[in-house]
Amino acid sequence: MSARSQQPATLVWMRDRERGSRPALSEEKIVRAAIRLADAEGIDALSMRRIATEMGSGTTSLYRHITNKDELIELMVDAVYGEMPLPDPPGEDWLADLTDVARTFRAALLEHPWLAQQASRRPALGPNVIRQSDHALAVVGRATDDATQAAVVVSSVNTFVLGSVASELAELEAQRTTGMTEDEWQNSVGAYVRQVVDSGRFPHFSRRILDADELEPDDRFEFGLGCLLVGIAAALGCR
């Protein structure tokens, strides 16, 4: 193990941070500016210099509030989680509440496309992230008193949401880079797909092309989530 790996992590949440005042330049304003920039141009566009320019401030002034880019992203993630609705108290139907957890997470990921990549890494540990996690675990806790099972269920739902949104974001990125909508792309490859269908070599693929409906992303998400939750309920012995 390297000397670096033996050092305890220094988290922004562990150090003293000024609260209660509203200076012209504050941690909150910096984080909000960073979120706007990342939403518009992606996480790679972030730099302390760029944010300072957007805010009409000096880069040095930002470092008085935020140590580095990693710390900034941690704060950004937590700020977005803080925007996510959190029912209190939970309802009586744990599956309905877990469905809401998944839908809320998906909405946040679609609103802030950069968040999906961050949420797929090691978990953030800000207070809003922990609050959302605690809520999800409490929901599943009404179906099982096994802490491991509850954690795996929440992880499975989050993984499904991240995978589903990744597909949606990939399509949006393809449209951005190619300048073609999904319908336009399908038309552009139509002649080739027709050759494949007419060859008769791939009957199941051909049936999908000729007979299957093209569902909207919302419908695909709801179908997949419903299947997942039915399986989870069965695995937990719930009806």
mmCIF file of N, CA and C in Angstrom, residues 26-95:
data_model
loop_
_atom_site.group_PDB
_atom_site.id
_atom_site.type_symbol
_atom_site.label_atom_id
_atom_site.label_comp_id
_atom_site.label_asym_id
_atom_site.label_seq_id
_atom_site.Cartn_x
_atom_site.Cartn_y
_atom_site.Cartn_z
ATOM 1 N N SER A 26 -19.425 33.887 -2.519
ATOM 2 C CA SER A 26 -19.601 32.891 -1.467
ATOM 3 C C SER A 26 -19.486 31.501 -2.072
ATOM 4 N N GLU A 27 -19.321 30.517 -1.205
ATOM 5 C CA GLU A 27 -19.264 29.129 -1.663
ATOM 6 C C GLU A 27 -20.519 28.784 -2.458
ATOM 7 N N GLU A 28 -21.685 29.159 -1.946
ATOM 8 C CA GLU A 28 -22.938 28.828 -2.621
ATOM 9 C C GLU A 28 -22.992 29.423 -4.028
ATOM 10 N N LYS A 29 -22.602 30.679 -4.174
ATOM 11 C CA LYS A 29 -22.644 31.330 -5.485
ATOM 12 C C LYS A 29 -21.650 30.679 -6.453
ATOM 13 N N ILE A 30 -20.496 30.303 -5.953
ATOM 14 C CA ILE A 30 -19.510 29.629 -6.795
ATOM 15 C C ILE A 30 -20.054 28.295 -7.280
ATOM 16 N N VAL A 31 -20.648 27.533 -6.376
ATOM 17 C CA VAL A 31 -21.190 26.223 -6.723
ATOM 18 C C VAL A 31 -22.309 26.367 -7.743
ATOM 19 N N ARG A 32 -23.182 27.347 -7.555
ATOM 20 C CA ARG A 32 -24.288 27.540 -8.492
ATOM 21 C C ARG A 32 -23.761 27.933 -9.876
ATOM 22 N N ALA A 33 -22.741 28.772 -9.912
ATOM 23 C CA ALA A 33 -22.152 29.154 -11.194
ATOM 24 C C ALA A 33 -21.527 27.934 -11.878
ATOM 25 N N ALA A 34 -20.881 27.091 -11.095
ATOM 26 C CA ALA A 34 -20.254 25.884 -11.638
ATOM 27 C C ALA A 34 -21.309 24.931 -12.190
ATOM 28 N N ILE A 35 -22.423 24.789 -11.493
ATOM 29 C CA ILE A 35 -23.500 23.920 -11.965
ATOM 30 C C ILE A 35 -24.056 24.436 -13.289
ATOM 31 N N ARG A 36 -24.276 25.741 -13.375
ATOM 32 C CA ARG A 36 -24.788 26.306 -14.633
ATOM 33 C C ARG A 36 -23.822 26.042 -15.786
ATOM 34 N N LEU A 37 -22.535 26.194 -15.526
ATOM 35 C CA LEU A 37 -21.532 25.968 -16.563
ATOM 36 C C LEU A 37 -21.487 24.496 -16.969
ATOM 37 N N ALA A 38 -21.496 23.597 -15.989
ATOM 38 C CA ALA A 38 -21.451 22.165 -16.294
ATOM 39 C C ALA A 38 -22.715 21.715 -17.026
ATOM 40 N N ASP A 39 -23.871 22.260 -16.648
ATOM 41 C CA ASP A 39 -25.114 21.919 -17.333
ATOM 42 C C ASP A 39 -25.049 22.316 -18.805
ATOM 43 N N ALA A 40 -24.447 23.461 -19.069
ATOM 44 C CA ALA A 40 -24.418 23.998 -20.430
ATOM 45 C C ALA A 40 -23.323 23.374 -21.285
ATOM 46 N N GLU A 41 -22.153 23.096 -20.674
ATOM 47 C CA GLU A 41 -20.997 22.707 -21.478
ATOM 48 C C GLU A 41 -20.334 21.406 -21.037
ATOM 49 N N GLY A 42 -20.796 20.812 -19.967
ATOM 50 C CA GLY A 42 -20.200 19.564 -19.509
ATOM 51 C C GLY A 42 -19.162 19.785 -18.429
ATOM 52 N N ILE A 43 -18.853 18.717 -17.705
ATOM 53 C CA ILE A 43 -17.956 18.813 -16.565
ATOM 54 C C ILE A 43 -16.529 19.173 -16.989
ATOM 55 N N ASP A 44 -16.140 18.809 -18.220
ATOM 56 C CA ASP A 44 -14.786 19.099 -18.679
ATOM 57 C C ASP A 44 -14.554 20.592 -18.872
ATOM 58 N N ALA A 45 -15.635 21.355 -18.984
ATOM 59 C CA ALA A 45 -15.495 22.804 -19.157
ATOM 60 C C ALA A 45 -15.158 23.503 -17.847
ATOM 61 N N LEU A 46 -15.286 22.775 -16.742
ATOM 62 C CA LEU A 46 -15.062 23.388 -15.435
ATOM 63 C C LEU A 46 -13.588 23.653 -15.175
ATOM 64 N N SER A 47 -13.302 24.832 -14.724
ATOM 65 C CA SER A 47 -12.003 25.183 -14.163
ATOM 66 C C SER A 47 -12.240 26.379 -13.265
ATOM 67 N N MET A 48 -11.407 26.538 -12.278
ATOM 68 C CA MET A 48 -11.576 27.667 -11.372
ATOM 69 C C MET A 48 -11.425 28.986 -12.136
ATOM 70 N N ARG A 49 -10.527 28.992 -13.124
ATOM 71 C CA ARG A 49 -10.341 30.210 -13.915
ATOM 72 C C ARG A 49 -11.607 30.531 -14.715
ATOM 73 N N ARG A 50 -12.208 29.492 -15.328
ATOM 74 C CA ARG A 50 -13.405 29.728 -16.146
ATOM 75 C C ARG A 50 -14.574 30.202 -15.283
ATOM 76 N N ILE A 51 -14.726 29.600 -14.126
ATOM 77 C CA ILE A 51 -15.821 30.006 -13.238
ATOM 78 C C ILE A 51 -15.610 31.438 -12.765
ATOM 79 N N ALA A 52 -14.372 31.777 -12.453
ATOM 80 C CA ALA A 52 -14.070 33.144 -12.030
ATOM 81 C C ALA A 52 -14.436 34.135 -13.126
ATOM 82 N N THR A 53 -14.137 33.772 -14.365
ATOM 83 C CA THR A 53 -14.480 34.638 -15.495
ATOM 84 C C THR A 53 -15.981 34.810 -15.611
ATOM 85 N N GLU A 54 -16.716 33.692 -15.477
ATOM 86 C CA GLU A 54 -18.174 33.746 -15.567
ATOM 87 C C GLU A 54 -18.769 34.627 -14.470
ATOM 88 N N MET A 55 -18.112 34.647 -13.311
ATOM 89 C CA MET A 55 -18.620 35.405 -12.173
ATOM 90 C C MET A 55 -18.061 36.822 -12.115
ATOM 91 N N GLY A 56 -17.148 37.144 -13.047
ATOM 92 C CA GLY A 56 -16.534 38.462 -13.023
ATOM 93 C C GLY A 56 -15.662 38.670 -11.804
ATOM 94 N N SER A 57 -14.949 37.613 -11.410
ATOM 95 C CA SER A 57 -14.121 37.668 -10.211
ATOM 96 C C SER A 57 -12.716 37.191 -10.538
ATOM 97 N N GLY A 58 -11.812 37.326 -9.591
ATOM 98 C CA GLY A 58 -10.469 36.795 -9.743
ATOM 99 C C GLY A 58 -10.402 35.350 -9.288
ATOM 100 N N THR A 59 -9.553 34.554 -9.938
ATOM 101 C CA THR A 59 -9.432 33.139 -9.573
ATOM 102 C C THR A 59 -9.014 32.977 -8.120
ATOM 103 N N THR A 60 -8.135 33.812 -7.647
ATOM 104 C CA THR A 60 -7.658 33.717 -6.264
ATOM 105 C C THR A 60 -8.806 33.846 -5.273
ATOM 106 N N SER A 61 -9.790 34.661 -5.600
ATOM 107 C CA SER A 61 -10.928 34.845 -4.700
ATOM 108 C C SER A 61 -11.701 33.548 -4.512
ATOM 109 N N LEU A 62 -11.787 32.728 -5.568
ATOM 110 C CA LEU A 62 -12.500 31.455 -5.458
ATOM 111 C C LEU A 62 -11.797 30.516 -4.492
ATOM 112 N N TYR A 63 -10.464 30.518 -4.522
ATOM 113 C CA TYR A 63 -9.704 29.601 -3.675
ATOM 114 C C TYR A 63 -9.811 29.962 -2.192
ATOM 115 N N ARG A 64 -10.317 31.129 -1.891
ATOM 116 C CA ARG A 64 -10.565 31.450 -0.489
ATOM 117 C C ARG A 64 -11.753 30.661 0.056
ATOM 118 N N HIS A 65 -12.596 30.164 -0.849
ATOM 119 C CA HIS A 65 -13.803 29.443 -0.447
ATOM 120 C C HIS A 65 -13.738 27.946 -0.766
ATOM 121 N N ILE A 66 -13.087 27.597 -1.869
ATOM 122 C CA ILE A 66 -13.045 26.215 -2.339
ATOM 123 C C ILE A 66 -11.613 25.868 -2.710
ATOM 124 N N THR A 67 -11.131 24.732 -2.206
ATOM 125 C CA THR A 67 -9.716 24.404 -2.324
ATOM 126 C C THR A 67 -9.304 24.016 -3.737
ATOM 127 N N ASN A 68 -10.105 23.174 -4.405
ATOM 128 C CA ASN A 68 -9.715 22.679 -5.719
ATOM 129 C C ASN A 68 -10.945 22.194 -6.481
ATOM 130 N N LYS A 69 -10.736 21.708 -7.696
ATOM 131 C CA LYS A 69 -11.841 21.286 -8.555
ATOM 132 C C LYS A 69 -12.562 20.073 -7.981
ATOM 133 N N ASP A 70 -11.826 19.123 -7.409
ATOM 134 C CA ASP A 70 -12.470 17.936 -6.826
ATOM 135 C C ASP A 70 -13.430 18.334 -5.710
ATOM 136 N N GLU A 71 -13.005 19.259 -4.883
ATOM 137 C CA GLU A 71 -13.869 19.739 -3.810
ATOM 138 C C GLU A 71 -15.090 20.455 -4.388
ATOM 139 N N LEU A 72 -14.871 21.214 -5.445
ATOM 140 C CA LEU A 72 -15.979 21.911 -6.093
ATOM 141 C C LEU A 72 -17.018 20.923 -6.614
ATOM 142 N N ILE A 73 -16.567 19.864 -7.271
ATOM 143 C CA ILE A 73 -17.501 18.877 -7.814
ATOM 144 C C ILE A 73 -18.261 18.190 -6.692
ATOM 145 N N GLU A 74 -17.589 17.893 -5.594
ATOM 146 C CA GLU A 74 -18.269 17.304 -4.428
ATOM 147 C C GLU A 74 -19.399 18.216 -3.957
ATOM 148 N N LEU A 75 -19.133 19.509 -3.908
ATOM 149 C CA LEU A 75 -20.148 20.465 -3.485
ATOM 150 C C LEU A 75 -21.267 20.577 -4.507
ATOM 151 N N MET A 76 -20.927 20.514 -5.784
ATOM 152 C CA MET A 76 -21.935 20.563 -6.843
ATOM 153 C C MET A 76 -22.887 19.378 -6.754
ATOM 154 N N VAL A 77 -22.318 18.191 -6.596
ATOM 155 C CA VAL A 77 -23.148 16.983 -6.487
ATOM 156 C C VAL A 77 -24.107 17.114 -5.310
ATOM 157 N N ASP A 78 -23.594 17.550 -4.181
ATOM 158 C CA ASP A 78 -24.451 17.648 -3.000
ATOM 159 C C ASP A 78 -25.535 18.708 -3.182
ATOM 160 N N ALA A 79 -25.197 19.792 -3.864
ATOM 161 C CA ALA A 79 -26.191 20.840 -4.114
ATOM 162 C C ALA A 79 -27.335 20.315 -4.977
ATOM 163 N N VAL A 80 -27.014 19.518 -5.993
ATOM 164 C CA VAL A 80 -28.058 18.957 -6.850
ATOM 165 C C VAL A 80 -28.927 17.968 -6.065
ATOM 166 N N TYR A 81 -28.291 17.141 -5.241
ATOM 167 C CA TYR A 81 -29.071 16.214 -4.415
ATOM 168 C C TYR A 81 -29.988 16.985 -3.460
ATOM 169 N N GLY A 82 -29.544 18.164 -3.055
ATOM 170 C CA GLY A 82 -30.368 18.974 -2.171
ATOM 171 C C GLY A 82 -31.607 19.520 -2.856
ATOM 172 N N GLU A 83 -31.601 19.564 -4.194
ATOM 173 C CA GLU A 83 -32.761 20.025 -4.954
ATOM 174 C C GLU A 83 -33.797 18.923 -5.146
ATOM 175 N N MET A 84 -33.413 17.687 -4.936
ATOM 176 C CA MET A 84 -34.311 16.560 -5.198
ATOM 177 C C MET A 84 -35.377 16.469 -4.109
ATOM 178 N N PRO A 85 -36.651 16.366 -4.505
ATOM 179 C CA PRO A 85 -37.727 16.269 -3.512
ATOM 180 C C PRO A 85 -37.530 15.078 -2.586
ATOM 181 N N LEU A 86 -37.871 15.256 -1.339
ATOM 182 C CA LEU A 86 -37.709 14.203 -0.349
ATOM 183 C C LEU A 86 -38.988 14.107 0.470
ATOM 184 N N PRO A 87 -39.859 13.136 0.140
ATOM 185 C CA PRO A 87 -41.126 13.021 0.873
ATOM 186 C C PRO A 87 -40.896 12.776 2.357
ATOM 187 N N ASP A 88 -41.694 13.422 3.175
ATOM 188 C CA ASP A 88 -41.564 13.250 4.616
ATOM 189 C C ASP A 88 -42.940 13.438 5.258
ATOM 190 N N PRO A 89 -43.487 12.417 5.901
ATOM 191 C CA PRO A 89 -42.906 11.076 6.044
ATOM 192 C C PRO A 89 -43.198 10.211 4.826
ATOM 193 N N PRO A 90 -42.528 9.044 4.692
ATOM 194 C CA PRO A 90 -42.828 8.137 3.587
ATOM 195 C C PRO A 90 -44.261 7.628 3.678
ATOM 196 N N GLY A 91 -44.814 7.215 2.542
ATOM 197 C CA GLY A 91 -46.165 6.668 2.525
ATOM 198 C C GLY A 91 -46.192 5.233 3.001
ATOM 199 N N GLU A 92 -47.339 4.596 2.864
ATOM 200 C CA GLU A 92 -47.489 3.212 3.329
ATOM 201 C C GLU A 92 -47.043 2.196 2.284
ATOM 202 N N ASP A 93 -47.017 2.579 1.023
ATOM 203 C CA ASP A 93 -46.669 1.671 -0.066
ATOM 204 C C ASP A 93 -45.185 1.827 -0.401
ATOM 205 N N TRP A 94 -44.357 0.893 0.075
ATOM 206 C CA TRP A 94 -42.916 1.029 -0.108
ATOM 207 C C TRP A 94 -42.509 0.939 -1.579
ATOM 208 N N LEU A 95 -43.233 0.137 -2.381
ATOM 209 C CA LEU A 95 -42.903 0.036 -3.796
ATOM 210 C C LEU A 95 -43.202 1.346 -4.523
#
